[in-house]
Amino acid sequence: MLALVAARSTVLTDWGREDPDDPGLAILRTRAMVEHALAAAEAGSPAAGHLERAARESCRAAAEAVPSDSVPWVCLLALAVLDRSKSRPEHRCRSSDPMLPLGPWGLLDEALTRDPGNREAHHRVLRYWLQAYRPAAADFVHLAMSKASASSPLAALPLYLSVEHYRNEPRRNAAVLRQWLREPHFSRALRAYESWSVSAPGSWPVADLSYLAHALWASAQMDTAAEVFTALGQFASRAPWSLVADSPEKAEDLLLTARQQSFAGRATALA
C-alpha cells in the first residue's frame, strides 16, 4: 500500500536525497517500480517492456541489498504474470509436488524461506496460475492448504477460486449463483470460517474477511456471515463484491444487501 502511494508522489526522490543507502528505500522503490510495470502492461503502454526490465533489475538489486527480506522475491512473483510464454528460466522450475507443472516455484521458495506462510506470495502464485493454466491453480491451493497452519489466512485461498469459478461461467443466473450451496464451495466457506474463528483477532486482512463474509452469505450460513461482518465493522474491500455483482457499479448494493440479510438471518435464528 505504501508503494502505491509512493508511486504517485515524490517521496522516493526526497528519501533518496536524505538517505540514499537506506535498505528500506531500495525495497519501497522496488515495490513502486513493480506497480508501474504491472500498470503499464495492463494498459498496453509502449514503455511496458522497459519498465518490466527495470523492475526486475531493481528486484535483484534489492534482494542483494537486503538478503533477509522476502519482498524482492514476492515482487518477482508479481512480475511473473507478465511472462506469458514462460521464456524466463525462473518460471520453468520444478515443484516439490510432481503433480504441479513447471512454474515460478524457485521464486516462491525464496520468499517462503524468508517468511514462511507469506500470504502475498501465495496469492501472487495463485494469480499466475489463474492466468497461465487454470487447472494448476486448484492443485496449488490444495498444496498450500496442506502446509498452512490452522489459523492461517491462507485458508481463504479456496474462496478466491470459488469466485473465479463463478466469474468464468458463461451465463450468470440464479442457478449459477447457487454454486455456493454446493460442493466444493460450501465446504470451502465452512473450513475458512473455522480457521478464522481460531485465529488471533485482526490477523486476517480485510480482503480475506470480505471474501469469507461473501462466501458464508452466499452459502446461506447467515449466523457465521453476520459474525464476520461484525468483525469487519466499517471496513470492506471492493472484491469480491465487484466481481460477483451484476455490474461493478452494483458492488456496494450487493455488499449492503448481504450484510443486512446476514444480520437478519442471525436475528431470526436467535428468536
Short mmCIF file of N, CA and C in Angstrom, two decimals, residues 139-257:
data_model
loop_
_atom_site.label_atom_id
_atom_site.label_comp_id
_atom_site.label_asym_id
_atom_site.label_seq_id
_atom_site.Cartn_x
_atom_site.Cartn_y
_atom_site.Cartn_z
N ASP A 139 -4.76 -27.18 -7.87
CA ASP A 139 -3.74 -28.08 -7.30
C ASP A 139 -2.81 -27.31 -6.38
N PHE A 140 -2.45 -26.09 -6.80
CA PHE A 140 -1.58 -25.27 -5.96
C PHE A 140 -2.25 -24.90 -4.65
N VAL A 141 -3.52 -24.52 -4.71
CA VAL A 141 -4.25 -24.17 -3.49
C VAL A 141 -4.33 -25.36 -2.55
N HIS A 142 -4.58 -26.53 -3.11
CA HIS A 142 -4.65 -27.75 -2.28
C HIS A 142 -3.31 -27.98 -1.58
N LEU A 143 -2.20 -27.79 -2.29
CA LEU A 143 -0.88 -27.97 -1.70
C LEU A 143 -0.64 -26.93 -0.61
N ALA A 144 -0.98 -25.67 -0.88
CA ALA A 144 -0.77 -24.60 0.10
C ALA A 144 -1.58 -24.86 1.37
N MET A 145 -2.81 -25.32 1.19
CA MET A 145 -3.66 -25.60 2.35
C MET A 145 -3.12 -26.73 3.21
N SER A 146 -2.48 -27.71 2.57
CA SER A 146 -1.94 -28.85 3.31
C SER A 146 -0.77 -28.45 4.19
N LYS A 147 -0.14 -27.32 3.88
CA LYS A 147 1.02 -26.87 4.64
C LYS A 147 0.72 -25.71 5.57
N ALA A 148 -0.47 -25.10 5.45
CA ALA A 148 -0.79 -23.90 6.22
C ALA A 148 -1.15 -24.26 7.65
N SER A 149 -0.89 -23.34 8.56
CA SER A 149 -1.27 -23.54 9.95
C SER A 149 -2.79 -23.44 10.10
N ALA A 150 -3.30 -23.90 11.23
CA ALA A 150 -4.75 -23.98 11.43
C ALA A 150 -5.43 -22.63 11.35
N SER A 151 -4.74 -21.56 11.75
CA SER A 151 -5.37 -20.24 11.78
C SER A 151 -4.87 -19.31 10.68
N SER A 152 -4.18 -19.85 9.70
CA SER A 152 -3.55 -19.02 8.67
C SER A 152 -4.57 -18.39 7.74
N PRO A 153 -4.36 -17.13 7.32
CA PRO A 153 -5.22 -16.51 6.32
C PRO A 153 -5.21 -17.25 4.98
N LEU A 154 -4.24 -18.15 4.80
CA LEU A 154 -4.21 -18.93 3.57
C LEU A 154 -5.45 -19.82 3.44
N ALA A 155 -6.17 -19.99 4.54
CA ALA A 155 -7.43 -20.76 4.47
C ALA A 155 -8.45 -20.07 3.58
N ALA A 156 -8.23 -18.79 3.29
CA ALA A 156 -9.15 -18.07 2.40
C ALA A 156 -8.84 -18.30 0.93
N LEU A 157 -7.70 -18.88 0.60
CA LEU A 157 -7.32 -19.07 -0.80
C LEU A 157 -8.41 -19.79 -1.60
N PRO A 158 -9.01 -20.87 -1.09
CA PRO A 158 -10.05 -21.54 -1.89
C PRO A 158 -11.25 -20.65 -2.19
N LEU A 159 -11.50 -19.65 -1.37
CA LEU A 159 -12.63 -18.76 -1.62
C LEU A 159 -12.39 -17.93 -2.87
N TYR A 160 -11.14 -17.61 -3.12
CA TYR A 160 -10.79 -16.88 -4.34
C TYR A 160 -11.02 -17.77 -5.57
N LEU A 161 -10.76 -19.07 -5.42
CA LEU A 161 -11.04 -20.00 -6.51
C LEU A 161 -12.53 -20.05 -6.81
N SER A 162 -13.35 -20.06 -5.76
CA SER A 162 -14.80 -20.11 -5.97
C SER A 162 -15.30 -18.89 -6.73
N VAL A 163 -14.79 -17.73 -6.38
CA VAL A 163 -15.19 -16.50 -7.08
C VAL A 163 -14.74 -16.56 -8.54
N GLU A 164 -13.53 -17.04 -8.79
CA GLU A 164 -13.05 -17.16 -10.16
C GLU A 164 -13.90 -18.15 -10.95
N HIS A 165 -14.32 -19.23 -10.30
CA HIS A 165 -15.18 -20.21 -10.96
C HIS A 165 -16.49 -19.55 -11.38
N TYR A 166 -17.06 -18.74 -10.50
CA TYR A 166 -18.30 -18.04 -10.81
C TYR A 166 -18.10 -17.04 -11.95
N ARG A 167 -17.01 -16.31 -11.88
CA ARG A 167 -16.74 -15.28 -12.91
C ARG A 167 -16.59 -15.88 -14.29
N ASN A 168 -16.13 -17.12 -14.37
CA ASN A 168 -15.87 -17.74 -15.67
C ASN A 168 -17.04 -18.56 -16.20
N GLU A 169 -18.16 -18.54 -15.48
CA GLU A 169 -19.37 -19.17 -16.01
C GLU A 169 -19.88 -18.33 -17.18
N PRO A 170 -20.22 -18.97 -18.29
CA PRO A 170 -20.66 -18.18 -19.45
C PRO A 170 -21.93 -17.40 -19.21
N ARG A 171 -22.78 -17.89 -18.33
CA ARG A 171 -24.03 -17.18 -18.02
C ARG A 171 -24.18 -17.07 -16.50
N ARG A 172 -24.55 -15.89 -16.06
CA ARG A 172 -24.80 -15.68 -14.63
C ARG A 172 -26.30 -15.64 -14.39
N ASN A 173 -26.80 -16.62 -13.68
CA ASN A 173 -28.21 -16.63 -13.35
C ASN A 173 -28.36 -17.20 -11.94
N ALA A 174 -29.61 -17.37 -11.52
CA ALA A 174 -29.86 -17.83 -10.15
C ALA A 174 -29.25 -19.20 -9.90
N ALA A 175 -29.30 -20.07 -10.91
CA ALA A 175 -28.75 -21.42 -10.74
C ALA A 175 -27.24 -21.38 -10.54
N VAL A 176 -26.58 -20.51 -11.28
CA VAL A 176 -25.12 -20.39 -11.15
C VAL A 176 -24.78 -19.77 -9.80
N LEU A 177 -25.56 -18.79 -9.39
CA LEU A 177 -25.30 -18.13 -8.10
C LEU A 177 -25.39 -19.12 -6.95
N ARG A 178 -26.19 -20.17 -7.11
CA ARG A 178 -26.35 -21.15 -6.04
C ARG A 178 -25.17 -22.11 -5.95
N GLN A 179 -24.10 -21.84 -6.69
CA GLN A 179 -22.93 -22.72 -6.61
C GLN A 179 -22.40 -22.80 -5.18
N TRP A 180 -22.55 -21.72 -4.40
CA TRP A 180 -22.01 -21.71 -3.05
C TRP A 180 -22.80 -22.62 -2.10
N LEU A 181 -23.95 -23.07 -2.54
CA LEU A 181 -24.72 -24.03 -1.75
C LEU A 181 -24.29 -25.47 -2.04
N ARG A 182 -23.43 -25.62 -3.04
CA ARG A 182 -22.97 -26.95 -3.46
C ARG A 182 -21.49 -27.11 -3.14
N GLU A 183 -21.04 -28.36 -3.23
CA GLU A 183 -19.62 -28.64 -3.03
C GLU A 183 -18.85 -28.37 -4.33
N PRO A 184 -17.60 -27.97 -4.23
CA PRO A 184 -16.82 -27.83 -3.00
C PRO A 184 -16.96 -26.47 -2.32
N HIS A 185 -17.79 -25.61 -2.90
CA HIS A 185 -17.82 -24.21 -2.45
C HIS A 185 -18.36 -24.06 -1.03
N PHE A 186 -19.38 -24.85 -0.69
CA PHE A 186 -19.95 -24.76 0.66
C PHE A 186 -18.91 -25.12 1.71
N SER A 187 -18.21 -26.23 1.50
CA SER A 187 -17.20 -26.66 2.48
C SER A 187 -16.01 -25.71 2.53
N ARG A 188 -15.68 -25.08 1.42
CA ARG A 188 -14.60 -24.10 1.43
C ARG A 188 -14.92 -22.96 2.38
N ALA A 189 -16.16 -22.49 2.31
CA ALA A 189 -16.57 -21.40 3.20
C ALA A 189 -16.54 -21.84 4.66
N LEU A 190 -17.02 -23.04 4.92
CA LEU A 190 -17.06 -23.54 6.29
C LEU A 190 -15.66 -23.73 6.85
N ARG A 191 -14.77 -24.30 6.08
CA ARG A 191 -13.39 -24.53 6.56
C ARG A 191 -12.67 -23.21 6.78
N ALA A 192 -12.90 -22.25 5.89
CA ALA A 192 -12.26 -20.94 6.07
C ALA A 192 -12.76 -20.28 7.34
N TYR A 193 -14.06 -20.38 7.60
CA TYR A 193 -14.61 -19.80 8.82
C TYR A 193 -13.99 -20.47 10.05
N GLU A 194 -13.89 -21.78 10.04
CA GLU A 194 -13.33 -22.50 11.19
C GLU A 194 -11.88 -22.07 11.44
N SER A 195 -11.15 -21.82 10.37
CA SER A 195 -9.77 -21.37 10.52
C SER A 195 -9.72 -19.95 11.08
N TRP A 196 -10.57 -19.07 10.55
CA TRP A 196 -10.59 -17.69 11.04
C TRP A 196 -11.02 -17.63 12.51
N SER A 197 -11.96 -18.47 12.89
CA SER A 197 -12.52 -18.41 14.25
C SER A 197 -11.48 -18.74 15.32
N VAL A 198 -10.40 -19.43 14.96
CA VAL A 198 -9.36 -19.75 15.94
C VAL A 198 -8.13 -18.87 15.76
N SER A 199 -8.20 -17.92 14.84
CA SER A 199 -7.07 -17.03 14.61
C SER A 199 -7.09 -15.87 15.60
N ALA A 200 -5.97 -15.19 15.70
CA ALA A 200 -5.89 -14.02 16.58
C ALA A 200 -6.72 -12.89 15.99
N PRO A 201 -7.43 -12.14 16.82
CA PRO A 201 -8.24 -11.02 16.32
C PRO A 201 -7.38 -10.06 15.50
N GLY A 202 -7.88 -9.69 14.35
CA GLY A 202 -7.18 -8.75 13.49
C GLY A 202 -6.07 -9.34 12.66
N SER A 203 -5.89 -10.66 12.70
CA SER A 203 -4.78 -11.26 11.97
C SER A 203 -5.11 -11.53 10.50
N TRP A 204 -6.40 -11.52 10.16
CA TRP A 204 -6.79 -11.70 8.77
C TRP A 204 -7.03 -10.33 8.14
N PRO A 205 -6.52 -10.10 6.94
CA PRO A 205 -6.73 -8.79 6.29
C PRO A 205 -8.18 -8.61 5.86
N VAL A 206 -8.55 -7.38 5.62
CA VAL A 206 -9.93 -7.04 5.24
C VAL A 206 -10.34 -7.78 3.97
N ALA A 207 -9.42 -7.90 3.02
CA ALA A 207 -9.77 -8.57 1.76
C ALA A 207 -10.21 -10.01 2.01
N ASP A 208 -9.47 -10.74 2.83
CA ASP A 208 -9.82 -12.13 3.09
C ASP A 208 -11.12 -12.24 3.87
N LEU A 209 -11.33 -11.34 4.82
CA LEU A 209 -12.58 -11.34 5.57
C LEU A 209 -13.76 -10.99 4.67
N SER A 210 -13.54 -10.13 3.69
CA SER A 210 -14.61 -9.79 2.76
C SER A 210 -14.99 -11.01 1.92
N TYR A 211 -13.99 -11.76 1.47
CA TYR A 211 -14.26 -13.00 0.72
C TYR A 211 -14.98 -14.00 1.61
N LEU A 212 -14.58 -14.08 2.88
CA LEU A 212 -15.21 -15.03 3.79
C LEU A 212 -16.66 -14.64 4.06
N ALA A 213 -16.91 -13.35 4.31
CA ALA A 213 -18.27 -12.89 4.56
C ALA A 213 -19.16 -13.19 3.36
N HIS A 214 -18.63 -12.93 2.17
CA HIS A 214 -19.41 -13.22 0.96
C HIS A 214 -19.71 -14.70 0.83
N ALA A 215 -18.71 -15.55 1.03
CA ALA A 215 -18.89 -16.99 0.86
C ALA A 215 -19.91 -17.55 1.85
N LEU A 216 -19.84 -17.08 3.08
CA LEU A 216 -20.79 -17.56 4.09
C LEU A 216 -22.21 -17.08 3.78
N TRP A 217 -22.33 -15.83 3.36
CA TRP A 217 -23.66 -15.32 3.00
C TRP A 217 -24.21 -16.07 1.79
N ALA A 218 -23.38 -16.23 0.75
CA ALA A 218 -23.84 -16.88 -0.47
C ALA A 218 -24.19 -18.35 -0.25
N SER A 219 -23.57 -18.96 0.77
CA SER A 219 -23.87 -20.36 1.09
C SER A 219 -24.93 -20.48 2.18
N ALA A 220 -25.60 -19.36 2.47
CA ALA A 220 -26.72 -19.31 3.42
C ALA A 220 -26.32 -19.67 4.85
N GLN A 221 -25.06 -19.43 5.21
CA GLN A 221 -24.62 -19.62 6.58
C GLN A 221 -24.66 -18.25 7.27
N MET A 222 -25.89 -17.78 7.50
CA MET A 222 -26.11 -16.39 7.88
C MET A 222 -25.53 -16.04 9.25
N ASP A 223 -25.61 -16.94 10.18
CA ASP A 223 -25.13 -16.65 11.53
C ASP A 223 -23.63 -16.36 11.52
N THR A 224 -22.89 -17.24 10.87
CA THR A 224 -21.44 -17.04 10.80
C THR A 224 -21.08 -15.87 9.89
N ALA A 225 -21.86 -15.65 8.83
CA ALA A 225 -21.62 -14.48 7.98
C ALA A 225 -21.77 -13.20 8.78
N ALA A 226 -22.80 -13.13 9.63
CA ALA A 226 -23.00 -11.95 10.47
C ALA A 226 -21.83 -11.75 11.43
N GLU A 227 -21.28 -12.84 11.90
CA GLU A 227 -20.12 -12.75 12.80
C GLU A 227 -18.93 -12.12 12.08
N VAL A 228 -18.73 -12.51 10.84
CA VAL A 228 -17.61 -11.94 10.07
C VAL A 228 -17.88 -10.48 9.72
N PHE A 229 -19.12 -10.17 9.35
CA PHE A 229 -19.46 -8.77 9.08
C PHE A 229 -19.24 -7.91 10.32
N THR A 230 -19.54 -8.45 11.49
CA THR A 230 -19.30 -7.72 12.73
C THR A 230 -17.81 -7.45 12.92
N ALA A 231 -16.99 -8.45 12.62
CA ALA A 231 -15.55 -8.28 12.74
C ALA A 231 -15.03 -7.23 11.75
N LEU A 232 -15.65 -7.18 10.58
CA LEU A 232 -15.23 -6.20 9.57
C LEU A 232 -15.58 -4.78 10.00
N GLY A 233 -16.68 -4.65 10.75
CA GLY A 233 -17.09 -3.32 11.18
C GLY A 233 -17.39 -2.42 10.01
N GLN A 234 -16.72 -1.27 9.98
CA GLN A 234 -16.97 -0.28 8.91
C GLN A 234 -16.12 -0.54 7.67
N PHE A 235 -15.32 -1.60 7.69
CA PHE A 235 -14.39 -1.82 6.59
C PHE A 235 -14.90 -2.87 5.61
N ALA A 236 -14.43 -2.79 4.38
CA ALA A 236 -14.73 -3.78 3.35
C ALA A 236 -13.77 -3.55 2.19
N SER A 237 -13.54 -4.59 1.41
CA SER A 237 -12.74 -4.45 0.20
C SER A 237 -13.68 -4.47 -1.01
N ARG A 238 -13.22 -3.92 -2.10
CA ARG A 238 -14.06 -3.88 -3.31
C ARG A 238 -14.36 -5.29 -3.81
N ALA A 239 -13.34 -6.14 -3.80
CA ALA A 239 -13.55 -7.55 -4.19
C ALA A 239 -13.88 -8.33 -2.92
N PRO A 240 -14.74 -9.35 -3.00
CA PRO A 240 -15.26 -9.95 -4.23
C PRO A 240 -16.55 -9.33 -4.74
N TRP A 241 -17.08 -8.33 -4.05
CA TRP A 241 -18.41 -7.82 -4.40
C TRP A 241 -18.46 -7.30 -5.82
N SER A 242 -17.41 -6.60 -6.25
CA SER A 242 -17.38 -6.07 -7.61
C SER A 242 -17.25 -7.16 -8.66
N LEU A 243 -16.77 -8.33 -8.24
CA LEU A 243 -16.57 -9.44 -9.18
C LEU A 243 -17.80 -10.31 -9.35
N VAL A 244 -18.65 -10.34 -8.34
CA VAL A 244 -19.82 -11.21 -8.39
C VAL A 244 -21.13 -10.45 -8.59
N ALA A 245 -21.11 -9.13 -8.46
CA ALA A 245 -22.31 -8.33 -8.70
C ALA A 245 -22.64 -8.33 -10.19
N ASP A 246 -23.87 -7.96 -10.51
CA ASP A 246 -24.27 -7.90 -11.91
C ASP A 246 -23.42 -6.94 -12.71
N SER A 247 -22.93 -5.91 -12.03
CA SER A 247 -22.01 -4.95 -12.64
C SER A 247 -21.18 -4.35 -11.51
N PRO A 248 -19.97 -3.87 -11.80
CA PRO A 248 -19.14 -3.28 -10.73
C PRO A 248 -19.84 -2.14 -10.00
N GLU A 249 -20.74 -1.42 -10.70
CA GLU A 249 -21.43 -0.30 -10.07
C GLU A 249 -22.40 -0.77 -8.99
N LYS A 250 -22.80 -2.04 -9.05
CA LYS A 250 -23.76 -2.57 -8.08
C LYS A 250 -23.07 -3.30 -6.92
N ALA A 251 -21.74 -3.22 -6.86
CA ALA A 251 -20.99 -3.95 -5.82
C ALA A 251 -21.39 -3.51 -4.43
N GLU A 252 -21.50 -2.18 -4.22
CA GLU A 252 -21.83 -1.69 -2.88
C GLU A 252 -23.23 -2.12 -2.48
N ASP A 253 -24.16 -2.09 -3.41
CA ASP A 253 -25.53 -2.53 -3.11
C ASP A 253 -25.56 -3.99 -2.70
N LEU A 254 -24.78 -4.82 -3.41
CA LEU A 254 -24.74 -6.24 -3.08
C LEU A 254 -24.14 -6.46 -1.70
N LEU A 255 -23.07 -5.73 -1.39
CA LEU A 255 -22.45 -5.83 -0.07
C LEU A 255 -23.45 -5.46 1.03
N LEU A 256 -24.16 -4.36 0.86
CA LEU A 256 -25.11 -3.92 1.88
C LEU A 256 -26.27 -4.90 2.02
N THR A 257 -26.70 -5.46 0.89
CA THR A 257 -27.77 -6.46 0.94
C THR A 257 -27.31 -7.70 1.69
#
